[in-house]
Amino acid sequence: AREAAGAGGGRGGSAAAAGSELSPGAFSELAGAKLRTLADGVGKMSGVLNGGAKVDLRDGEWLKVTAEDGVEYSVSVDAAAQALLSFSLQGDAYAYKYDERRGQWVSDRDEHYLDELLARDLMVHVSGVPMF
């Protein structure tokens, strides 16, 4: 299934319909890797390097970004629901399920990708472009 994850790209279908539930170990590995990738990418933004934001990753289960103006964004792991939960700088909360076909964490509400929303929100509050 992983080989096909990047094939085809695009949107369509739902995250839940795209694949079966992952094993607890596979989910934990994917979720932890995603949080590390996000933390690393945010950490490379110029505003972060110049003191514009603080990035805090705890135990591979919770990521918090605090912008210089005090606005926060967090992503946490919900192992029971096999989802990443995000709380946006704009005040929105979303749950993201991993879609093996797309190789992305996809919103359960409107099918946007976690990376898209995080990048959009961060660029409003921190200078630079996230590298994830």
PDB file of C-alpha atoms in Angstrom:
ATOM      1  CA  ALA A   1       0.000   0.000   0.000  1.00  0.00           C
ATOM      2  CA  ARG A   2       2.894   2.379   0.689  1.00  0.00           C
ATOM      3  CA  GLU A   3       4.193   2.107  -2.866  1.00  0.00           C
ATOM      4  CA  ALA A   4       0.817   3.298  -4.126  1.00  0.00           C
ATOM      5  CA  ALA A   5       0.530   6.084  -1.547  1.00  0.00           C
ATOM      6  CA  GLY A   6       2.160   8.697  -3.714  1.00  0.00           C
ATOM      7  CA  ALA A   7       0.758   7.449  -6.999  1.00  0.00           C
ATOM      8  CA  GLY A   8      -2.054   9.376  -8.564  1.00  0.00           C
ATOM      9  CA  GLY A   9      -1.986  12.264  -6.095  1.00  0.00           C
ATOM     10  CA  GLY A  10      -4.998  14.512  -6.147  1.00  0.00           C
ATOM     11  CA  ARG A  11      -8.046  14.420  -3.960  1.00  0.00           C
ATOM     12  CA  GLY A  12     -11.174  12.388  -3.854  1.00  0.00           C
ATOM     13  CA  GLY A  13     -12.659   9.788  -1.608  1.00  0.00           C
ATOM     14  CA  SER A  14     -12.434  10.092   2.124  1.00  0.00           C
ATOM     15  CA  ALA A  15      -9.593   9.279   4.457  1.00  0.00           C
ATOM     16  CA  ALA A  16     -11.713   6.671   6.185  1.00  0.00           C
ATOM     17  CA  ALA A  17     -12.723   5.037   2.910  1.00  0.00           C
ATOM     18  CA  ALA A  18      -9.221   5.076   1.492  1.00  0.00           C
ATOM     19  CA  GLY A  19      -7.874   2.309   3.671  1.00  0.00           C
ATOM     20  CA  SER A  20      -8.408   0.087   6.632  1.00  0.00           C
ATOM     21  CA  GLU A  21      -7.391   0.910  10.162  1.00  0.00           C
ATOM     22  CA  LEU A  22      -3.669   0.710  10.804  1.00  0.00           C
ATOM     23  CA  SER A  23      -2.110  -1.549  13.395  1.00  0.00           C
ATOM     24  CA  PRO A  24      -1.337   0.354  16.619  1.00  0.00           C
ATOM     25  CA  GLY A  25       2.396   0.089  15.895  1.00  0.00           C
ATOM     26  CA  ALA A  26       2.060   1.349  12.319  1.00  0.00           C
ATOM     27  CA  PHE A  27      -0.146   4.252  13.435  1.00  0.00           C
ATOM     28  CA  SER A  28       2.276   5.217  16.195  1.00  0.00           C
ATOM     29  CA  GLU A  29       5.209   5.141  13.768  1.00  0.00           C
ATOM     30  CA  LEU A  30       3.412   7.256  11.138  1.00  0.00           C
ATOM     31  CA  ALA A  31       2.069   9.760  13.675  1.00  0.00           C
ATOM     32  CA  GLY A  32       5.430  10.198  15.395  1.00  0.00           C
ATOM     33  CA  ALA A  33       7.222  10.606  12.072  1.00  0.00           C
ATOM     34  CA  LYS A  34       4.708  13.253  10.979  1.00  0.00           C
ATOM     35  CA  LEU A  35       5.137  15.285  14.157  1.00  0.00           C
ATOM     36  CA  ARG A  36       8.940  15.121  13.843  1.00  0.00           C
ATOM     37  CA  THR A  37       8.723  16.222  10.194  1.00  0.00           C
ATOM     38  CA  LEU A  38       6.456  19.130  11.105  1.00  0.00           C
ATOM     39  CA  ALA A  39       8.692  20.203  14.012  1.00  0.00           C
ATOM     40  CA  ASP A  40      11.781  20.077  11.812  1.00  0.00           C
ATOM     41  CA  GLY A  41      10.092  21.982   8.970  1.00  0.00           C
ATOM     42  CA  VAL A  42       8.748  24.709  11.233  1.00  0.00           C
ATOM     43  CA  GLY A  43      12.135  24.984  12.923  1.00  0.00           C
ATOM     44  CA  LYS A  44      13.728  25.869   9.582  1.00  0.00           C
ATOM     45  CA  MET A  45      11.450  28.853   8.962  1.00  0.00           C
ATOM     46  CA  SER A  46      13.426  32.097   9.072  1.00  0.00           C
ATOM     47  CA  GLY A  47      11.108  33.644  11.664  1.00  0.00           C
ATOM     48  CA  VAL A  48      11.762  30.715  13.966  1.00  0.00           C
ATOM     49  CA  LEU A  49      15.511  30.972  13.514  1.00  0.00           C
ATOM     50  CA  ASN A  50      15.286  34.683  14.317  1.00  0.00           C
ATOM     51  CA  GLY A  51      13.258  34.172  17.486  1.00  0.00           C
ATOM     52  CA  GLY A  52       9.868  34.509  15.797  1.00  0.00           C
ATOM     53  CA  ALA A  53       8.408  31.278  17.201  1.00  0.00           C
ATOM     54  CA  LYS A  54       9.070  28.477  19.622  1.00  0.00           C
ATOM     55  CA  VAL A  55       8.721  24.830  18.575  1.00  0.00           C
ATOM     56  CA  ASP A  56       8.101  22.241  21.277  1.00  0.00           C
ATOM     57  CA  LEU A  57       7.857  18.503  20.489  1.00  0.00           C
ATOM     58  CA  ARG A  58       7.131  16.281  23.478  1.00  0.00           C
ATOM     59  CA  ASP A  59       7.568  12.510  23.412  1.00  0.00           C
ATOM     60  CA  GLY A  60       6.614  12.317  19.736  1.00  0.00           C
ATOM     61  CA  GLU A  61       2.988  12.748  20.833  1.00  0.00           C
ATOM     62  CA  TRP A  62       2.433  16.493  20.971  1.00  0.00           C
ATOM     63  CA  LEU A  63       3.732  19.406  18.912  1.00  0.00           C
ATOM     64  CA  LYS A  64       3.204  23.016  19.933  1.00  0.00           C
ATOM     65  CA  VAL A  65       4.243  26.074  17.951  1.00  0.00           C
ATOM     66  CA  THR A  66       4.048  29.447  19.682  1.00  0.00           C
ATOM     67  CA  ALA A  67       4.475  32.466  17.421  1.00  0.00           C
ATOM     68  CA  GLU A  68       6.179  35.622  18.626  1.00  0.00           C
ATOM     69  CA  ASP A  69       2.780  37.313  18.941  1.00  0.00           C
ATOM     70  CA  GLY A  70       1.663  34.550  21.329  1.00  0.00           C
ATOM     71  CA  VAL A  71      -0.633  32.735  18.910  1.00  0.00           C
ATOM     72  CA  GLU A  72      -0.362  28.953  19.267  1.00  0.00           C
ATOM     73  CA  TYR A  73      -0.868  25.936  17.033  1.00  0.00           C
ATOM     74  CA  SER A  74      -0.774  22.390  18.325  1.00  0.00           C
ATOM     75  CA  VAL A  75      -0.955  18.890  16.906  1.00  0.00           C
ATOM     76  CA  SER A  76      -1.417  15.881  19.160  1.00  0.00           C
ATOM     77  CA  VAL A  77      -1.781  12.139  18.730  1.00  0.00           C
ATOM     78  CA  ASP A  78      -5.089  10.423  19.496  1.00  0.00           C
ATOM     79  CA  ALA A  79      -4.103   6.751  19.331  1.00  0.00           C
ATOM     80  CA  ALA A  80      -7.596   5.464  20.160  1.00  0.00           C
ATOM     81  CA  ALA A  81      -9.111   7.334  17.197  1.00  0.00           C
ATOM     82  CA  GLN A  82      -6.002   6.804  15.029  1.00  0.00           C
ATOM     83  CA  ALA A  83      -5.955  10.519  14.304  1.00  0.00           C
ATOM     84  CA  LEU A  84      -3.831  13.608  14.649  1.00  0.00           C
ATOM     85  CA  LEU A  85      -5.758  16.408  16.335  1.00  0.00           C
ATOM     86  CA  SER A  86      -4.882  19.969  15.470  1.00  0.00           C
ATOM     87  CA  PHE A  87      -5.868  23.251  16.965  1.00  0.00           C
ATOM     88  CA  SER A  88      -5.305  26.003  14.454  1.00  0.00           C
ATOM     89  CA  LEU A  89      -3.957  29.489  14.931  1.00  0.00           C
ATOM     90  CA  GLN A  90      -7.311  30.626  13.555  1.00  0.00           C
ATOM     91  CA  GLY A  91      -9.228  28.864  16.327  1.00  0.00           C
ATOM     92  CA  ASP A  92     -10.321  25.806  14.346  1.00  0.00           C
ATOM     93  CA  ALA A  93      -9.972  22.234  15.543  1.00  0.00           C
ATOM     94  CA  TYR A  94      -9.547  19.346  13.113  1.00  0.00           C
ATOM     95  CA  ALA A  95      -8.982  15.611  13.204  1.00  0.00           C
ATOM     96  CA  TYR A  96      -6.746  14.097  10.521  1.00  0.00           C
ATOM     97  CA  LYS A  97      -6.663  10.444   9.509  1.00  0.00           C
ATOM     98  CA  TYR A  98      -3.800   8.936   7.553  1.00  0.00           C
ATOM     99  CA  ASP A  99      -4.800   8.127   3.973  1.00  0.00           C
ATOM    100  CA  GLU A 100      -2.454   5.460   2.625  1.00  0.00           C
ATOM    101  CA  ARG A 101      -3.541   5.997  -0.968  1.00  0.00           C
ATOM    102  CA  ARG A 102      -2.602   9.685  -0.866  1.00  0.00           C
ATOM    103  CA  GLY A 103       0.223   9.345   1.648  1.00  0.00           C
ATOM    104  CA  GLN A 104      -1.237  12.304   3.561  1.00  0.00           C
ATOM    105  CA  TRP A 105      -2.951  13.152   6.831  1.00  0.00           C
ATOM    106  CA  VAL A 106      -6.414  14.243   5.630  1.00  0.00           C
ATOM    107  CA  SER A 107      -9.086  16.247   7.472  1.00  0.00           C
ATOM    108  CA  ASP A 108     -12.169  14.280   8.374  1.00  0.00           C
ATOM    109  CA  ARG A 109     -14.289  17.365   7.632  1.00  0.00           C
ATOM    110  CA  ASP A 110     -13.305  18.731   4.254  1.00  0.00           C
ATOM    111  CA  GLU A 111     -10.387  16.627   3.007  1.00  0.00           C
ATOM    112  CA  HIS A 112      -7.672  19.296   3.224  1.00  0.00           C
ATOM    113  CA  TYR A 113      -4.221  18.097   4.222  1.00  0.00           C
ATOM    114  CA  LEU A 114      -2.677  18.827   7.613  1.00  0.00           C
ATOM    115  CA  ASP A 115       0.415  20.257   5.894  1.00  0.00           C
ATOM    116  CA  GLU A 116      -1.707  22.736   3.916  1.00  0.00           C
ATOM    117  CA  LEU A 117      -3.495  24.243   6.897  1.00  0.00           C
ATOM    118  CA  LEU A 118      -0.414  24.385   9.072  1.00  0.00           C
ATOM    119  CA  ALA A 119       1.623  26.070   6.323  1.00  0.00           C
ATOM    120  CA  ARG A 120      -1.102  28.636   5.634  1.00  0.00           C
ATOM    121  CA  ASP A 121      -1.560  29.502   9.286  1.00  0.00           C
ATOM    122  CA  LEU A 122       2.143  29.705  10.096  1.00  0.00           C
ATOM    123  CA  MET A 123       2.970  32.019   7.203  1.00  0.00           C
ATOM    124  CA  VAL A 124       0.571  34.594   8.693  1.00  0.00           C
ATOM    125  CA  HIS A 125       2.418  34.639  12.025  1.00  0.00           C
ATOM    126  CA  VAL A 126       6.024  33.639  11.281  1.00  0.00           C
ATOM    127  CA  SER A 127       8.255  34.821   8.446  1.00  0.00           C
ATOM    128  CA  GLY A 128       9.407  32.221   5.974  1.00  0.00           C
ATOM    129  CA  VAL A 129       7.927  29.131   4.391  1.00  0.00           C
ATOM    130  CA  PRO A 130       7.667  25.834   6.294  1.00  0.00           C
ATOM    131  CA  MET A 131       9.960  23.144   4.913  1.00  0.00           C
ATOM    132  CA  PHE A 132       7.768  20.051   5.183  1.00  0.00           C
TER     133      PHE A 132
END
